[in-house]
CSV table of C-alpha atoms in Angstrom, one decimal:
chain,number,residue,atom,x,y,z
A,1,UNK,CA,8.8,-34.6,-6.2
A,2,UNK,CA,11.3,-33.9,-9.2
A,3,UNK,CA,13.3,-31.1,-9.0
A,4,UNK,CA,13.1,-28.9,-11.9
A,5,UNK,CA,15.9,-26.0,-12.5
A,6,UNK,CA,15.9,-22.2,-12.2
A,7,UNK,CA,18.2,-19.4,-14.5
A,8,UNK,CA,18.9,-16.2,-12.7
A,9,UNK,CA,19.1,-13.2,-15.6
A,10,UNK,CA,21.2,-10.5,-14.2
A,11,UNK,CA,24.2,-8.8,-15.7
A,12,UNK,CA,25.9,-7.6,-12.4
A,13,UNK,CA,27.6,-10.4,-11.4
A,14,UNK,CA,27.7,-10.1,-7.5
A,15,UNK,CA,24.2,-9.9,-7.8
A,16,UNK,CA,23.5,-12.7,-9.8
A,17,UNK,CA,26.0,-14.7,-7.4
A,18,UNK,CA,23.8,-13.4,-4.4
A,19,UNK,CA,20.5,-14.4,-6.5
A,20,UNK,CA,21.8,-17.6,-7.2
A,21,UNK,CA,23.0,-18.8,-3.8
A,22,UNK,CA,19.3,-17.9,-2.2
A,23,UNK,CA,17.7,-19.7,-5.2
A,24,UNK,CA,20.0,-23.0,-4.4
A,25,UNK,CA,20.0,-22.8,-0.4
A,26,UNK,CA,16.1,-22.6,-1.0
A,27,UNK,CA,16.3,-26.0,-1.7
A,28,UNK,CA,13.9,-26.1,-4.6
A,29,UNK,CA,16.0,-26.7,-7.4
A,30,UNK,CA,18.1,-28.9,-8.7
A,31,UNK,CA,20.2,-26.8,-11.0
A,32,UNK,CA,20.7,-23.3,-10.4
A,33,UNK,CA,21.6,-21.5,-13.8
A,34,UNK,CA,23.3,-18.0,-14.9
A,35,UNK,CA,22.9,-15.5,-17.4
A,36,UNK,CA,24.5,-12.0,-17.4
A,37,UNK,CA,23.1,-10.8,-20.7
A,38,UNK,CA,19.9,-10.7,-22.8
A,39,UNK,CA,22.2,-13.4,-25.8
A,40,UNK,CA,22.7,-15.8,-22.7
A,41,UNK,CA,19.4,-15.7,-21.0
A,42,UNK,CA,17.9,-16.4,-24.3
A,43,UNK,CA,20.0,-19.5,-25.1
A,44,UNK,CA,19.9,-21.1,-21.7
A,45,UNK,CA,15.6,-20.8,-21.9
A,46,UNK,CA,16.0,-22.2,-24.9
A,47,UNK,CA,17.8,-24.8,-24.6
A,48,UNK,CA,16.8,-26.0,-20.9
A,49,UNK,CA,13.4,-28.1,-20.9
A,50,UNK,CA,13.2,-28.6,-17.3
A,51,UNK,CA,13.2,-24.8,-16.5
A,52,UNK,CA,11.0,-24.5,-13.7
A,53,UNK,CA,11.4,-21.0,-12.9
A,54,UNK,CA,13.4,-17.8,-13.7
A,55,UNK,CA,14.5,-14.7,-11.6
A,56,UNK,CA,14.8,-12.1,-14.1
A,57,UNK,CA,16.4,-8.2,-14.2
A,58,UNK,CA,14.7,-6.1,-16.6
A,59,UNK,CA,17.5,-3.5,-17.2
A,60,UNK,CA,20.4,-5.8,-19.7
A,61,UNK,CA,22.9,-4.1,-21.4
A,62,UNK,CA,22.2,-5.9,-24.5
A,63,UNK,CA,18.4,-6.1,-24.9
A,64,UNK,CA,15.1,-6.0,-23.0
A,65,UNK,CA,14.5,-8.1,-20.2
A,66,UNK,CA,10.9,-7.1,-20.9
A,67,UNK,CA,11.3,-9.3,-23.9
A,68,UNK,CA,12.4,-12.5,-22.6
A,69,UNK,CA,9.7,-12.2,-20.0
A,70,UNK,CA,7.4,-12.7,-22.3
A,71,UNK,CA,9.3,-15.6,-23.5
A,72,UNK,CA,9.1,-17.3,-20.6
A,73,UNK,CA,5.6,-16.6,-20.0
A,74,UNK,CA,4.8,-18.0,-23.6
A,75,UNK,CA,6.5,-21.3,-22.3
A,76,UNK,CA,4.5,-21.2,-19.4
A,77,UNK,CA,7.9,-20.6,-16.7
A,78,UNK,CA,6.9,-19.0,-13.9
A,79,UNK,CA,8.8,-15.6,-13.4
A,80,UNK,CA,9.5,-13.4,-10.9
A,81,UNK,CA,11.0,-9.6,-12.3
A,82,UNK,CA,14.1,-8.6,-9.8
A,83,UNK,CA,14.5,-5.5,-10.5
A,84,UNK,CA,16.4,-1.5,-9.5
A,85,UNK,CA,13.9,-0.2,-12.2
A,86,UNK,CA,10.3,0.8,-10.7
A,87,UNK,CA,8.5,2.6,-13.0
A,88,UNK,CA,5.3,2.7,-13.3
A,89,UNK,CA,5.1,1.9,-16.5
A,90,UNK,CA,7.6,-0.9,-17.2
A,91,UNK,CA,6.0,-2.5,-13.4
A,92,UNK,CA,2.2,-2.5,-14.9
A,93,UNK,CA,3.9,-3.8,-18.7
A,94,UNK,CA,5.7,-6.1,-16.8
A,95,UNK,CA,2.2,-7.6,-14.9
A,96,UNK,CA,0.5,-6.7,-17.6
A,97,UNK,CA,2.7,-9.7,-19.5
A,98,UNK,CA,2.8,-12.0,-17.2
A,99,UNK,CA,5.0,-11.8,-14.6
A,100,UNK,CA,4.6,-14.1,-11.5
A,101,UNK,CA,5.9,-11.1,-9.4
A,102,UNK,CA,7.9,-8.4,-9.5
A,103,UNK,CA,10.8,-7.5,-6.9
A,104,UNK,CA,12.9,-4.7,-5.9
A,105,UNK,CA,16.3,-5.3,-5.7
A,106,UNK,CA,16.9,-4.3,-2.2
A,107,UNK,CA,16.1,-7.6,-0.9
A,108,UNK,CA,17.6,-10.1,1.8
A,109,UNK,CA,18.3,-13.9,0.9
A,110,UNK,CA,15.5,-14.5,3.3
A,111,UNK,CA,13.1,-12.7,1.3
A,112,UNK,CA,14.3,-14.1,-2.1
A,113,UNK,CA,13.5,-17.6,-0.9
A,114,UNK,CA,9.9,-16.5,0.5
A,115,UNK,CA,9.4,-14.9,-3.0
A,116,UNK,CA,10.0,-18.1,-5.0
A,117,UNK,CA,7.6,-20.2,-2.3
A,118,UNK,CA,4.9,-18.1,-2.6
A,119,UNK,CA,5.2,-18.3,-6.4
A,120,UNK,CA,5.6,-21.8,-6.3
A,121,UNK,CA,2.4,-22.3,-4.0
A,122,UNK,CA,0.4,-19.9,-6.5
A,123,UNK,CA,1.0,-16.7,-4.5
A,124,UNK,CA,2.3,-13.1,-6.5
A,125,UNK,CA,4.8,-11.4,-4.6
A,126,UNK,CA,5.4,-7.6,-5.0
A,127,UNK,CA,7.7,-5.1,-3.0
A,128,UNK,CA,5.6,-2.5,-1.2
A,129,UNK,CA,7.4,0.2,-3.4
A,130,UNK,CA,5.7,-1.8,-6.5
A,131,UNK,CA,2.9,-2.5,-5.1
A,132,UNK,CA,2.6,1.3,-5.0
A,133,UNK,CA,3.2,1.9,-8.5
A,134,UNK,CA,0.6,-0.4,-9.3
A,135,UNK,CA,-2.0,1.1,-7.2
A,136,UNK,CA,-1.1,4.7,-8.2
A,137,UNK,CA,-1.8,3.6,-11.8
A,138,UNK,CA,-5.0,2.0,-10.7
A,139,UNK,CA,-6.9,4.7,-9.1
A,140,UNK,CA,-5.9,7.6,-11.9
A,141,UNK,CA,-8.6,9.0,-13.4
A,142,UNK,CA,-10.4,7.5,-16.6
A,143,UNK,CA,-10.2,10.9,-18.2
A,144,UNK,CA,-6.5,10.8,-18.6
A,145,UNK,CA,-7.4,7.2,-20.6
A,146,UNK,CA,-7.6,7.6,-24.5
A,147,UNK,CA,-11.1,7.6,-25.2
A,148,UNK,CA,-11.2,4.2,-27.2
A,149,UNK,CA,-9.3,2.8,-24.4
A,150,UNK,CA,-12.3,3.6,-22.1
A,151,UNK,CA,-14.5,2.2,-24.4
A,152,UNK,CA,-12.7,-0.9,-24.4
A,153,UNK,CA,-12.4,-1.1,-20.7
A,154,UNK,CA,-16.0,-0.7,-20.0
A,155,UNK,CA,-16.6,-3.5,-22.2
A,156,UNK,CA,-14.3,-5.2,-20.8
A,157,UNK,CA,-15.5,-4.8,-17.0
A,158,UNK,CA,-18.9,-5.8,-18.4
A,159,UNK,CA,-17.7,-8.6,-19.9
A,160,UNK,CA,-15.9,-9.6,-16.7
A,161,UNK,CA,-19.1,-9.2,-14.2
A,162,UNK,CA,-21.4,-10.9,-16.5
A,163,UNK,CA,-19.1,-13.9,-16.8
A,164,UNK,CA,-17.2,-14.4,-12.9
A,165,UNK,CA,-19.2,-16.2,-10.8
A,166,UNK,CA,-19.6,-14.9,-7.2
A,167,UNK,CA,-17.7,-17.5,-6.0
A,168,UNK,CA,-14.8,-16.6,-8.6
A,169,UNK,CA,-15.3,-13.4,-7.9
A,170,UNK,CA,-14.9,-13.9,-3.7
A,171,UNK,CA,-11.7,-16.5,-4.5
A,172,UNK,CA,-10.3,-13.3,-6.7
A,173,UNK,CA,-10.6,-10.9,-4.3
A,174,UNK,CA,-8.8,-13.1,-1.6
A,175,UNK,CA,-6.0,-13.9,-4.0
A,176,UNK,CA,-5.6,-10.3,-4.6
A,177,UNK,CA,-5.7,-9.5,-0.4
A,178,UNK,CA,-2.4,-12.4,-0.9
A,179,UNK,CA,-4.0,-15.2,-0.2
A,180,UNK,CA,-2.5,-18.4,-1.3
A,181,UNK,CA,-4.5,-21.1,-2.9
A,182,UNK,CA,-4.1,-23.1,0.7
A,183,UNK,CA,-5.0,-20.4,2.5
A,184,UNK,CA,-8.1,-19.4,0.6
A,185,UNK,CA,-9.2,-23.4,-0.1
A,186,UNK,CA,-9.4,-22.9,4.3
A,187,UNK,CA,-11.1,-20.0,4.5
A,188,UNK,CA,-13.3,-21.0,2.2
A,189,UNK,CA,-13.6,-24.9,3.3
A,190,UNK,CA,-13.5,-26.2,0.1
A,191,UNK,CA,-10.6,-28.3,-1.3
A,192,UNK,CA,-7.5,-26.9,-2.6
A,193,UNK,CA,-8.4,-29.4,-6.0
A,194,UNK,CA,-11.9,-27.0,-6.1
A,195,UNK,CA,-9.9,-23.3,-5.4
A,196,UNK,CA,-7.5,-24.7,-8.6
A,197,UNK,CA,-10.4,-25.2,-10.9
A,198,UNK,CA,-12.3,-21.6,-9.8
A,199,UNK,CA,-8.9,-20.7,-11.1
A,200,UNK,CA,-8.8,-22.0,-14.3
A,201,UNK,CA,-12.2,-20.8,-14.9
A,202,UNK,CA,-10.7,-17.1,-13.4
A,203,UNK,CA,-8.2,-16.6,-16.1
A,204,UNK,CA,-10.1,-18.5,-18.7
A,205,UNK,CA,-12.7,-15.7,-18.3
A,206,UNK,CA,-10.6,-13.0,-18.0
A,207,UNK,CA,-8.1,-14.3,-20.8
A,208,UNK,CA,-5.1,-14.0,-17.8
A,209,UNK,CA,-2.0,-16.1,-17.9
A,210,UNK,CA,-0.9,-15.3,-14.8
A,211,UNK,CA,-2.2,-14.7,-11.4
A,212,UNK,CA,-0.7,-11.1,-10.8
A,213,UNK,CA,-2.2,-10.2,-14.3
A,214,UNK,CA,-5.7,-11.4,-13.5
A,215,UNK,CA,-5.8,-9.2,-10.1
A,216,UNK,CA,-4.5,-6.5,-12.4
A,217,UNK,CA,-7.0,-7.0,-14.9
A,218,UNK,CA,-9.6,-7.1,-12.2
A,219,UNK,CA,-9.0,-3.9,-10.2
A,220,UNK,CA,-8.3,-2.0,-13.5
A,221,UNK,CA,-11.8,-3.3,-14.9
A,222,UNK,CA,-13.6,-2.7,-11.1
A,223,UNK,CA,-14.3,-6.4,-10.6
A,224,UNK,CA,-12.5,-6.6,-7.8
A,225,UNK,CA,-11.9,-3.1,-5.1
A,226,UNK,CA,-8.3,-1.5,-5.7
A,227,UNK,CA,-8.2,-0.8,-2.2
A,228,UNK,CA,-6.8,-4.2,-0.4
């Protein structure tokens, strides 16, 4: 297998040294590159074809990290958002993008690694404290939702059900309990080529780019229970 790199995006530069050496000792990658602003990050994913995935902080001195998410996610780069900042909002625009996972900083080298295998075997990690977030945004009310907003979510989760199969809808609801495309290809006993194309069909349906945004989409539409 060819290794492909990975740029760590983080302006402190302890961190970004800590980052970096889990991201090499992981073994994954051949290159390990740095960026400690938004100018840098931006060049380097630019400029790098054999990007393979990026650890990105969301909080830069000197832009958005928000923004080069979704720069990587428009190149198809698998990215994982390390980050102090945990609000709700940025957390759920931050899924809602694209993000492969999102990470609180308070995090051991161990973890790191287990992060970027699970994204690499098609799993979404979050922190507990995010997954939180997430879940607390979930389950507010509908009244608190502009009223063409609900509009557009009920047709939305109508679209949804009338186009997931159940099948889709049962491989959904197992990636969304963490279940990796491995695991669920097991449970399931049908071949990990099979899970890959339910998939495909999954985000093609739910116009997702990503697997955490399609669980997101899913419990915010009621496809799939919010309660894991």
């Amino acid at each position: 297998m060819t290794l492909q790199d990975i740029l760590v995006i983080e302006d402190d530069p302890h961190t970004c040294s800590f980052l970096a050496k889990a991201a090499s000792d992981s073994g994954y990658f051949a290159t390990v590159h740095r960026a400690l602003s938004f100018v840098s990050a931006r060049q380097i994913i630019s400029t790098t074809p054999a990007l393979g995935m990026v650890l990105c902080d969301i909080g830069l001195p000197d832009g958005d990290g928000l923004e080069l998410l979704a720069q990587t996610v428009e190149l198809e780069i698998p990215t994982i958002v390390i980050s102090a900042m945990g609000d709700e909002h940025i957390v759920v625009t931050a899924i809602e993008i694209g993000a492969s996972g999102y990470l609180h900083k308070d995090l051991d080298a161990g973890e790191i690694v287990t992060a970027i295998q699970q994204v690499l075997q098609g799993g979404a990690p979050l922190s507990p404290s995010i997954a939180s977030h997430l879940l607390r945004k979930l389950k507010k009310p509908e009244a608190r939702i502009p009223r063409k907003a609900q509009s557009a979510l009920h047709e939305d989760s109508n679209a949804a059900c009338t186009t997931l199969t159940e099948r889709e809808t049962e491989i959904l609801q197992m990636i969304a309990r963490g279940f990796l495309f491995k695991e669920v290809a097991e449970e399931l006993n049908l071949s990990p080529h099979t899970i890959s194309n339910h998939n495909r069909n999954i985000y093609r349906k739910l116009r997702v780019r990503s697997r955490s945004e399609a669980v997101f989409k899913a419990m915010k539409t009621g496809l799939i229970e919010s309660r894991i």
